[in-house]
Coordinates of C-alpha atoms and ligand atoms in Angstrom, one line a residue:
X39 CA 0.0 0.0 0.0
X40 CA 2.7 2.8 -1.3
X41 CA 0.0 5.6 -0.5
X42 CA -0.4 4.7 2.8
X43 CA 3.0 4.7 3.4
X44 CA 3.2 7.9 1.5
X45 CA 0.4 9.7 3.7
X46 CA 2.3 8.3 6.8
X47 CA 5.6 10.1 5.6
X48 CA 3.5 13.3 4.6
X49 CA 2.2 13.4 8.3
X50 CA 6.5 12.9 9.7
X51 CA 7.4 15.6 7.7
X52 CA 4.4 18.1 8.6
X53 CA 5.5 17.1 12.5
X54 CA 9.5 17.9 11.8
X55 CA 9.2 21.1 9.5
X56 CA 5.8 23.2 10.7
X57 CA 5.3 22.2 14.2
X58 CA 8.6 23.5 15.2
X59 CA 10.3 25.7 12.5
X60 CA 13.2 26.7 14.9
X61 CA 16.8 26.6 15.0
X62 CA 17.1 23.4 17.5
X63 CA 19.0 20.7 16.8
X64 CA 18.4 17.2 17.3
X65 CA 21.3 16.3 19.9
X66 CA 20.5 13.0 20.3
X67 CA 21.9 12.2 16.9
X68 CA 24.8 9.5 17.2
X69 CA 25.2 9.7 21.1
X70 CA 25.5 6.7 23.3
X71 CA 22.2 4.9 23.5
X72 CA 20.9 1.9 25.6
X73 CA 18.5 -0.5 26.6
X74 CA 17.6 -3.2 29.1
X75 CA 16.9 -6.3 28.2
X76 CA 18.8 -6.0 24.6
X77 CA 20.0 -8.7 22.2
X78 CA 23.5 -8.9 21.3
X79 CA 24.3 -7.4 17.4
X80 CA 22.7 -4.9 15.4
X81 CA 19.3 -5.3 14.3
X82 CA 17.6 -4.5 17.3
X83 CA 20.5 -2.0 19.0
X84 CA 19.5 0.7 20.9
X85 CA 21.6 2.7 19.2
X86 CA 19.1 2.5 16.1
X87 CA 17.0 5.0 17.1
X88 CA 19.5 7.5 17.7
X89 CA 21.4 7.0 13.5
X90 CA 18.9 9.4 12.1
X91 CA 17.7 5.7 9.8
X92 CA 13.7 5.9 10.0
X93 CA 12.5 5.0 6.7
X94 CA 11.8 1.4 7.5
X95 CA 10.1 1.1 10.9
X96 CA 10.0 -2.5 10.7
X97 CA 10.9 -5.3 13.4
X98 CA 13.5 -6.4 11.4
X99 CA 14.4 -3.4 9.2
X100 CA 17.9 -3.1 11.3
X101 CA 16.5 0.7 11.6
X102 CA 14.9 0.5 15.3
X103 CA 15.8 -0.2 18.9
X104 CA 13.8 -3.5 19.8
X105 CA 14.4 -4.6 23.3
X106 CA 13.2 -8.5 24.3
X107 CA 9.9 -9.5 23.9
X108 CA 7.6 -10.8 27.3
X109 CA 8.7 -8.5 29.7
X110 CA 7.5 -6.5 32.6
X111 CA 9.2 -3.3 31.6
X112 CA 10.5 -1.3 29.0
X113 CA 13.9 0.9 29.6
X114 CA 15.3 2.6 26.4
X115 CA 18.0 5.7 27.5
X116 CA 20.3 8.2 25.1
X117 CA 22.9 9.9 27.0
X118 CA 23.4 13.8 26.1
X119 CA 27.0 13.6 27.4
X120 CA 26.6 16.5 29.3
X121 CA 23.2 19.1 30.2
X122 CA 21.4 20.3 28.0
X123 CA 19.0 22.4 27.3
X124 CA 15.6 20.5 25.6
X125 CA 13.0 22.4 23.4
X126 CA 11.1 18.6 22.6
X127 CA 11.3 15.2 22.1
X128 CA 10.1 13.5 19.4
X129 CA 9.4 9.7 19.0
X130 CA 9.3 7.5 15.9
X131 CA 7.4 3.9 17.0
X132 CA 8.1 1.2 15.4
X133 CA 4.8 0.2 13.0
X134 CA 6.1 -2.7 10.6
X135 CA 5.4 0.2 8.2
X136 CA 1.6 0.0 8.8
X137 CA -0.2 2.7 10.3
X138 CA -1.0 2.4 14.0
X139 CA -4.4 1.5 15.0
X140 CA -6.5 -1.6 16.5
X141 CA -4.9 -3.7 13.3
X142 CA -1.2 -2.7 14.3
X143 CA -0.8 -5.5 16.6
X144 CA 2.8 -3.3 17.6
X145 CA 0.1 -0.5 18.2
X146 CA -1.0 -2.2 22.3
X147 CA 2.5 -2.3 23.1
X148 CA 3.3 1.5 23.0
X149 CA 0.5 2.4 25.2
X150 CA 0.9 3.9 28.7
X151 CA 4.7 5.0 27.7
X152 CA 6.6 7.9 29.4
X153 CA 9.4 10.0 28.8
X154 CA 11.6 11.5 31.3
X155 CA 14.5 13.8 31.3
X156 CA 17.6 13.2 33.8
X157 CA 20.2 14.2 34.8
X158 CA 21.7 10.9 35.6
X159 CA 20.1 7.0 34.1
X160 CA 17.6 7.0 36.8
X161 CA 14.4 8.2 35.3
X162 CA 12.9 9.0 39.3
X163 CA 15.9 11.6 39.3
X164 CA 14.2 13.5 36.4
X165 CA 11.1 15.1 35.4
X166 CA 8.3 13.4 33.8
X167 CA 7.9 15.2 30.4
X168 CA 5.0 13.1 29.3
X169 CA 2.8 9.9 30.5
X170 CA 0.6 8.6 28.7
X171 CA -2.7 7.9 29.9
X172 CA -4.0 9.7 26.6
X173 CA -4.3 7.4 23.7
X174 CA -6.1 4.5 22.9
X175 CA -5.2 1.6 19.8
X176 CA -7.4 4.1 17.7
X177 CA -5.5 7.6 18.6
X178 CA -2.2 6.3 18.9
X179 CA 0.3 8.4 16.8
X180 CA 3.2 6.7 15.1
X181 CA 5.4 10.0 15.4
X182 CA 4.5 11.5 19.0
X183 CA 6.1 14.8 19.8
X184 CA 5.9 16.2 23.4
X185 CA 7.4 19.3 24.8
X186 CA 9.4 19.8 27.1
X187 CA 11.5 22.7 28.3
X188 CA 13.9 21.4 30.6
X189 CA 17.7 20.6 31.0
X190 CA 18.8 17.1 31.2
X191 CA 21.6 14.8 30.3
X192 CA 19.7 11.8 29.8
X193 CA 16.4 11.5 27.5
X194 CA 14.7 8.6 29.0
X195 CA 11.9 6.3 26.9
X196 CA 10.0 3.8 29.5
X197 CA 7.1 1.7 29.8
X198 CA 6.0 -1.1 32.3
X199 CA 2.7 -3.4 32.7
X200 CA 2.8 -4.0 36.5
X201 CA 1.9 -6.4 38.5
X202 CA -1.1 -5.4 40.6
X203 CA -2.1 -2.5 38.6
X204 CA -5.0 -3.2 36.1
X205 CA -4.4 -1.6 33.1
X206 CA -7.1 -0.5 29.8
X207 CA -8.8 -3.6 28.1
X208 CA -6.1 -2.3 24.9
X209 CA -3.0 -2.3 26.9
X210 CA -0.6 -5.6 26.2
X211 CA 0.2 -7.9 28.5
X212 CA 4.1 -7.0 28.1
X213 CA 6.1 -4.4 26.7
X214 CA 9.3 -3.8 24.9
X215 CA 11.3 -0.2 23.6
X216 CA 10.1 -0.6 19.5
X217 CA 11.7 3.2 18.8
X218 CA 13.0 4.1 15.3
X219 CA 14.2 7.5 15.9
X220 CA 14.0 9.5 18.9
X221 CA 14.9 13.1 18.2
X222 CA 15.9 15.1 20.9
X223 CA 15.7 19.1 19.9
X224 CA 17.6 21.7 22.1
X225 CA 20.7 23.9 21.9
X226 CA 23.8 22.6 21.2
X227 CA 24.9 24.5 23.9
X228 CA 24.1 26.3 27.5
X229 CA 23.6 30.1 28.4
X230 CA 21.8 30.1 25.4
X231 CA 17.6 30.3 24.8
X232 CA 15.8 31.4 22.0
X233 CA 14.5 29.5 19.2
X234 CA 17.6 29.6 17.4
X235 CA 20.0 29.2 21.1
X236 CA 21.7 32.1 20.4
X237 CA 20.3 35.1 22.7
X238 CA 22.9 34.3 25.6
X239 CA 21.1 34.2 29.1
X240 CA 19.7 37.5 30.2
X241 CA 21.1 36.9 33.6
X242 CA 25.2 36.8 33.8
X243 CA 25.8 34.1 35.7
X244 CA 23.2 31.8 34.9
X245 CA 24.1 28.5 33.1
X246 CA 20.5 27.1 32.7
X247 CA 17.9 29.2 31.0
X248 CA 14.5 28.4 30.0
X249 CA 14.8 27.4 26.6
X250 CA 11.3 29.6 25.1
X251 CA 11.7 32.4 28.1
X252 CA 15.1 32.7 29.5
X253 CA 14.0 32.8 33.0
X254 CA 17.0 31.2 34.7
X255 CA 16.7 27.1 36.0
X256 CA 20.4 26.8 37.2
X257 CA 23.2 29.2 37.7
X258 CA 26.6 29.0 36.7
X259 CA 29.0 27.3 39.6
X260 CA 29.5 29.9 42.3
X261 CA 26.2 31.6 42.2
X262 CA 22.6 31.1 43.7
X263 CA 19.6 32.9 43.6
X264 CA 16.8 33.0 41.5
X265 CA 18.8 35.5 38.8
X266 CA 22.1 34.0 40.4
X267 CA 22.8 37.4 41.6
X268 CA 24.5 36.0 44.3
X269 CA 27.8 34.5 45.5
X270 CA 27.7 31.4 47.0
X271 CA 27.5 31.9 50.9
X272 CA 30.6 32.1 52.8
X273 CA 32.4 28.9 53.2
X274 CA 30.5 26.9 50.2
X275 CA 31.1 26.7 46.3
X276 CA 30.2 25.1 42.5
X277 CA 27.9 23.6 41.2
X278 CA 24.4 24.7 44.0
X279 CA 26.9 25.8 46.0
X280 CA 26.7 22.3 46.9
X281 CA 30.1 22.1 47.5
X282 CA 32.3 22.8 50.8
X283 CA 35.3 25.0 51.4
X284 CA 38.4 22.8 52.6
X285 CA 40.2 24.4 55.5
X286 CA 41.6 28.0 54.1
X287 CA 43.3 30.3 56.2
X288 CA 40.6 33.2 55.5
X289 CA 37.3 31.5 54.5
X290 CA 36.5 34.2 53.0
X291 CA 39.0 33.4 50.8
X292 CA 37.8 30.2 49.3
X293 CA 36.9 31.0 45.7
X294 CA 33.3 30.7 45.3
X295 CA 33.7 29.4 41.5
X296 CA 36.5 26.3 41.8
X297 CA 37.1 25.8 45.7
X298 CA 40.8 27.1 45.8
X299 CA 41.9 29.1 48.9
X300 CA 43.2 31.9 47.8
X301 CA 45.6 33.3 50.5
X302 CA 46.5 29.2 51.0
X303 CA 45.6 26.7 53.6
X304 CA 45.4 26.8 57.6
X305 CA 47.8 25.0 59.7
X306 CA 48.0 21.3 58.8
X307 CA 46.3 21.0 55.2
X308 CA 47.7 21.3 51.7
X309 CA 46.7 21.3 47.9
X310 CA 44.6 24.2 45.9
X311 CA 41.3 23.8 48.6
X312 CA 43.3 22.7 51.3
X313 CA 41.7 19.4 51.6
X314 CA 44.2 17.0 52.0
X315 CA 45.8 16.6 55.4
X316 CA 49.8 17.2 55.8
X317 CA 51.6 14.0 54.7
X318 CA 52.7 11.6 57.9
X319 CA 55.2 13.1 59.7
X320 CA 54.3 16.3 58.8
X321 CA 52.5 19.6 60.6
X322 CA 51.4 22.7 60.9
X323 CA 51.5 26.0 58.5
X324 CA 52.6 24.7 55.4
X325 CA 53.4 21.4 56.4
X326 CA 56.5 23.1 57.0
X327 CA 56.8 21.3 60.1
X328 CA 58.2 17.7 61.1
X329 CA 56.5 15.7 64.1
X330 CA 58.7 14.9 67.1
X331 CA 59.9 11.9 68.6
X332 CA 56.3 10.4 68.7
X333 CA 55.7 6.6 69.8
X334 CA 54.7 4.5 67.6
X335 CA 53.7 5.3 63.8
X336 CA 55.7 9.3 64.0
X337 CA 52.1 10.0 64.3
X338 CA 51.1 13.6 65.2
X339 CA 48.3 15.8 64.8
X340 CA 48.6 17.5 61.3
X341 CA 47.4 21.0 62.7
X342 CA 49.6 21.4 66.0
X343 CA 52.0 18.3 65.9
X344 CA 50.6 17.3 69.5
X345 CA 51.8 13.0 69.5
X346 CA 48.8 10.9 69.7
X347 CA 49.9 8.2 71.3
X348 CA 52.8 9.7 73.9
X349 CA 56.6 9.8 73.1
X350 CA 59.6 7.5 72.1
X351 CA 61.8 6.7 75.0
X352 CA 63.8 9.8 76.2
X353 CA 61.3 12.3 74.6
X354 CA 58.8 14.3 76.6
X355 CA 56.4 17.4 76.0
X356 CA 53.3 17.2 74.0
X357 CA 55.3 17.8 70.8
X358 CA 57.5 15.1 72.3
X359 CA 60.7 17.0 71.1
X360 CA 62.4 17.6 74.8
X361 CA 64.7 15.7 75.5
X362 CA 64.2 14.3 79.3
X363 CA 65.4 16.3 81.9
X364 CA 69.5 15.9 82.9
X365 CA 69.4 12.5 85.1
X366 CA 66.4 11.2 83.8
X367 CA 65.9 8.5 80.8
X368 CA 64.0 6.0 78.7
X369 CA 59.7 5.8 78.7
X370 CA 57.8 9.2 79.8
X371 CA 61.4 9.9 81.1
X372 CA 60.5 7.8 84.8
X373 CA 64.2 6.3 84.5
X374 CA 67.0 8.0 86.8
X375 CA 69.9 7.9 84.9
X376 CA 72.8 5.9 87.1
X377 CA 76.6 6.8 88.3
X378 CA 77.8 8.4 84.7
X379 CA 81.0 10.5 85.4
X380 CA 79.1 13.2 83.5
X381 CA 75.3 13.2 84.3
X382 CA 74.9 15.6 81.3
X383 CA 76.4 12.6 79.3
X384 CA 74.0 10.4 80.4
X385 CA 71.6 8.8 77.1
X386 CA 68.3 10.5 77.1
X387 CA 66.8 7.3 75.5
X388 CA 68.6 4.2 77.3
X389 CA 70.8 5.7 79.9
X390 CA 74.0 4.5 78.9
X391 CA 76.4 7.0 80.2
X392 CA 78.7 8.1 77.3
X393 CA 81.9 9.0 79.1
X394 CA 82.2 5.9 81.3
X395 CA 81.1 5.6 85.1
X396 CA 81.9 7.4 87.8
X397 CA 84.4 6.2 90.2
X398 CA 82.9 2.9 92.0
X399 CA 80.5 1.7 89.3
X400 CA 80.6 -0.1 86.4
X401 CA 78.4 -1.1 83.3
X402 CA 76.7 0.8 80.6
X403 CA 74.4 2.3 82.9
X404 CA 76.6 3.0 85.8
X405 CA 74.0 1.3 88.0
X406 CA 76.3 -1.3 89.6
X407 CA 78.7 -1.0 92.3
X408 CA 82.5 -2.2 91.5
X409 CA 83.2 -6.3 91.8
X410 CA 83.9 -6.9 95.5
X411 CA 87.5 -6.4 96.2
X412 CA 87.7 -3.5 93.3
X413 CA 86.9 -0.1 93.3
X414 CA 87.6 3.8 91.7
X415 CA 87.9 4.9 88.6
X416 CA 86.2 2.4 85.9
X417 CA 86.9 -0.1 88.8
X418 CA 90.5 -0.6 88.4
X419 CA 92.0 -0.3 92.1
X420 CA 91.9 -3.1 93.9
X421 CA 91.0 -2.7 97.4
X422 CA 93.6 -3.4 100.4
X423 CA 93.3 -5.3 103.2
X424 CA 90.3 -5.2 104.9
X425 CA 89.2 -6.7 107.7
X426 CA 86.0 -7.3 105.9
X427 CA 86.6 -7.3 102.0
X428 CA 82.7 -6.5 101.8
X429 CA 83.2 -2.9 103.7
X430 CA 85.6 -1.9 100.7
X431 CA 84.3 1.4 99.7
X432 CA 83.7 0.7 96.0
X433 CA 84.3 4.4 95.4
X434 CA 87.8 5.2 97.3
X435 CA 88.6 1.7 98.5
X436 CA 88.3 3.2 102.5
X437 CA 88.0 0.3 104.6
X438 CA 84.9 1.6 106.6
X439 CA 85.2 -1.3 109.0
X440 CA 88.9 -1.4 109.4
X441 CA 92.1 -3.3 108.4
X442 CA 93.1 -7.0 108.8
X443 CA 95.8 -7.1 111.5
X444 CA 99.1 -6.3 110.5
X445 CA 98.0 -3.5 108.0
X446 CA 97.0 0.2 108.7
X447 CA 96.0 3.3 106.8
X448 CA 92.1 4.1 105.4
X449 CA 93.2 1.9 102.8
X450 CA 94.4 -0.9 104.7
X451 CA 97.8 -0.7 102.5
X452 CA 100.4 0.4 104.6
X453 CA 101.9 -2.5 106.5
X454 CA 102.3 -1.9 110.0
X455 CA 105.8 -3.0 110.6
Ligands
NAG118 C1 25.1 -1.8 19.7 O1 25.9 -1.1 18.8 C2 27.0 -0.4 19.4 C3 27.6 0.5 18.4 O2 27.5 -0.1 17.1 C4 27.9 -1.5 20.0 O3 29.0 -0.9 20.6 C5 27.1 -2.3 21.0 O4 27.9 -3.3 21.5 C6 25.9 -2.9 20.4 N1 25.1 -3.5 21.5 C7 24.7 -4.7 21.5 C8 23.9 -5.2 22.6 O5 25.1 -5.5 20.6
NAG119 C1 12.4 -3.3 5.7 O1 13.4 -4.2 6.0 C2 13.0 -5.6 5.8 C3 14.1 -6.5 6.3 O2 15.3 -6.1 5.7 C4 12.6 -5.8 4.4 O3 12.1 -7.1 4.2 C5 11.5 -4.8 4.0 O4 11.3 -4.9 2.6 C6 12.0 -3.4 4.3 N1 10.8 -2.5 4.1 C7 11.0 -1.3 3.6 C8 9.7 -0.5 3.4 O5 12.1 -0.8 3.2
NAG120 C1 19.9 18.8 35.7 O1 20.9 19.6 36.4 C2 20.7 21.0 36.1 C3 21.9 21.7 36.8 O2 22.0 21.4 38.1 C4 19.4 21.4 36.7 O3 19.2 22.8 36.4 C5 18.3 20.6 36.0 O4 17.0 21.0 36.5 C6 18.5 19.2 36.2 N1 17.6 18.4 35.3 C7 16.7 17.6 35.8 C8 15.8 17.0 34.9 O5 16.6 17.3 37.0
NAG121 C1 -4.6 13.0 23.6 O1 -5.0 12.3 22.5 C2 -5.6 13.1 21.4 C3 -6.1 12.2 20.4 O2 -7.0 11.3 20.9 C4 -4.6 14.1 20.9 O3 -5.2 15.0 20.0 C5 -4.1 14.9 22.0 O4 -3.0 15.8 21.5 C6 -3.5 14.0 23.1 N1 -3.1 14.8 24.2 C7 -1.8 14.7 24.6 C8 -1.5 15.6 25.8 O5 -1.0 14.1 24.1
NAG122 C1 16.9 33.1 14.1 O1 17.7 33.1 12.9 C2 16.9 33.5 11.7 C3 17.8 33.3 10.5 O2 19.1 33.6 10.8 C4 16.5 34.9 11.9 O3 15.7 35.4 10.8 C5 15.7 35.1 13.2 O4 15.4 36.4 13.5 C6 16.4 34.5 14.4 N1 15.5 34.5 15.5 C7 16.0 34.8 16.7 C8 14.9 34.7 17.8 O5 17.1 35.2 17.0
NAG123 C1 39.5 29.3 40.6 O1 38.8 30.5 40.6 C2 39.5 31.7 40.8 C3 38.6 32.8 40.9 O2 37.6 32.6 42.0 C4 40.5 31.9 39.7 O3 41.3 33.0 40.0 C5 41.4 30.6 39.6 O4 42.2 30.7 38.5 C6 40.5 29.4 39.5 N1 41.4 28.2 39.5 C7 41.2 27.2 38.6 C8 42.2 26.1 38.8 O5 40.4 27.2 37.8

């Protein structure tokens, strides 16, 4: 029936030329398209109804995106690549290159179909442009064209027969996608409106203007208000304002467009929007500063270098980077350093006195007493004769009990003869 098909194409072409003589653009053309439940290959790939192909519209003419058959719900998507701004939508069915109507038997499967815009694949994010609960297998229109003035990324085709929900004596008991073509007209690009997207946005710093009136639906990053008159507030920034300030030293100075801190970053963060804590180790203004002798992981606080976890041995001080006090060594400093011959010489950390003993002791520490019999000086005198070898004084080697007969002197050296 060639004039059939002839008064079908003369109805497609009064749809795309007089309905909307305008300057949009169809930006749908050749982006990324998909659909659930989808065959491998080409002859039913979503993509078909995005390759500007709609002079065969049937099942199998390779020129429409034909999801599985016997299923609950229909999900058919194109993805924009980024926001934009949407005059209307329209959508070629698939008809086996038969008119729609009570004969079509493709005509009970389109009914109850909506079309959403969104800004991500999750049609519930969007807006509903259309939902039909409009047309019966008499009215249905093989090109349907709905308007729809909003900014999206994603133009969104669904349909579903649910469980539970009783549905017109025409609707089918599934549903599949069955689009040729779906043409999405808008500008090409934002902070444009007019029927040829080129009057720019009558506010400055709007991004997202009403495609037929210009009234302003999303400012540029940094601004808020209805006419996005308005910085972002104080500590906030992009997108909304949506976004919030890292730590910057003036937070007034955190630009309101991008984030960075303008005069730099507060006391223990880094990077453009001071964001990122100082690296391990590392505190303060600038990072400039290195953590003391902290227990453990060299873990301290990135804003005032205050240890976490206490110090090393022989550190003390919240910043852990006093040494102990003079006489005092090892963990939280509770150690008393023993007989070094220099107490300033004494190891903060173990104790180990680093010039040698005082006279009388012995060992790294200094902590023990000469060997009986021995005393002085690194212990190298060897005591006299005492009358009791155990009352040697292990520092001068004074008999403190006295001398074994025959021998005299506080040493007990001297022989008495
Ligand atoms: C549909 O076609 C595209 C591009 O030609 C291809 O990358 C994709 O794999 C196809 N999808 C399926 C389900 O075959
Ligand atoms: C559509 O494609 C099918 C399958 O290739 C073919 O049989 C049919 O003749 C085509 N119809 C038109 C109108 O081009
Ligand atoms: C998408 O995001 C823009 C910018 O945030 C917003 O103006 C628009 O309303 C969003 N679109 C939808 C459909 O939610
Ligand atoms: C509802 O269907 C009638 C045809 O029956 C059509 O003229 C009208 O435009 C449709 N309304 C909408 C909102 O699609
Ligand atoms: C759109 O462009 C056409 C042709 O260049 C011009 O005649 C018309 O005035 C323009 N319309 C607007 C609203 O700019
Ligand atoms: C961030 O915005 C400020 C103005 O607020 C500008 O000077 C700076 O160059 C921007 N930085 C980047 C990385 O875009």
């Amino acid at each position: 029936m060639p004039w059939l098909l002839t008064r079908m194409y003369a109805v497609f072409v009064c749809v795309g030329v007089f309905a909307f003589a305008n300057g949009y653009v169809n930006i749908a053309l050749y982006k990324q398209a998909y659909q659930h439940n989808s065959e491998a290959g080409d002859t039913f790939n979503a993509s078909n109804a995005v390759d500007g192909r709609k002079s065969n519209l049937s099942v199998d003419g390779g020129q429409c995106a034909v999801s599985y058959w016997g299923k609950k719900t229909a999900t058919w998507w194109v993805n924009l690549y980024s926001i934009h701004s949407i005059h209307h939508i329209a959508i070629y069915f698939m008809t086996n290159n038969q008119p729609l109507g009570p004969s079509n038997l493709l005509t009970k499967y389109i009914l109850g179909f909506s079309v959403y815009v969104s800004n991500t694949t999750d049609r519930l994010q969007g807006t509903l442009c259309y939902k039909d609960d409009n047309f019966t297998l008499f009215t249905m229109p093989a090109v349907f064209t709905t308007t729809c003035p909003v900014h999206g990324q994603y133009v969104i085709y669904y349909n579903e027969r649910r469980q539970g929900v009783t549905n017109p004596d025409d609707y089918s008991k599934y549903v599949f996608t069955g689009l040729c073509e779906v043409e999405v007209y808008g500008c090409p690009a934002t902070g444009y409106f007019g029927s040829n997207c080129s009057v720019p946005c009558p506010d400055v710093n709007c991004q997202y203007c009403h495609i037929e009136t210009g009234t302003c639906q999303g400012c540029k990053p940094g601004y808020q208000g209805h006419r996005c008159e308005l910085v972002c507030d104080e500590g906030s920034y992009g997108p909304e304002c949506k976004q919030i300030c890292g730590q910057c030293r003036e937070v007034n100075q955190c630009s309101n467009i991008n984030g960075t801190c303008l005069t730099g970053c507060d006391a223990g963060y880094q990077g453009n929007f001071c964001k990122t804590p100082c690296d391990r180790g590392l505190y303060g203004f600038k990072c400039n500063k290195t953590c003391g002798q902290c227990r453990g992981l060299n873990q301290c606080s990135n804003i005032n270098g205050t240890c976490f976890t206490g110090c090393d041995a022989g550190y003390q001080g919240d910043l852990c980077k006093t040494s102990c006090d003079r006489g005092l060594y090892g963990s939280e400093c509770n150690e008393t350093c023993g007989h070094c011959r220099d107490l300033n010489q004494c190891s903060n950390i173990n104790g180990t006195c680093l010039t040698g003993c005082a006279a009388g002791y012995q060992g790294n520490l200094c902590k023990s007493p000469c060997d009986r019999g021995l005393y002085g000086s690194e212990c190298n005198e060897r005591c006299g004769h005492c009358r009791d070898v155990n009352q040697c004084s292990n520092i001068n080697g004074t008999c403190v009990t006295g001398c074994d007969a025959g021998f005299q002197g506080s040493l007990c050296k001297t022989c008495k003869c």
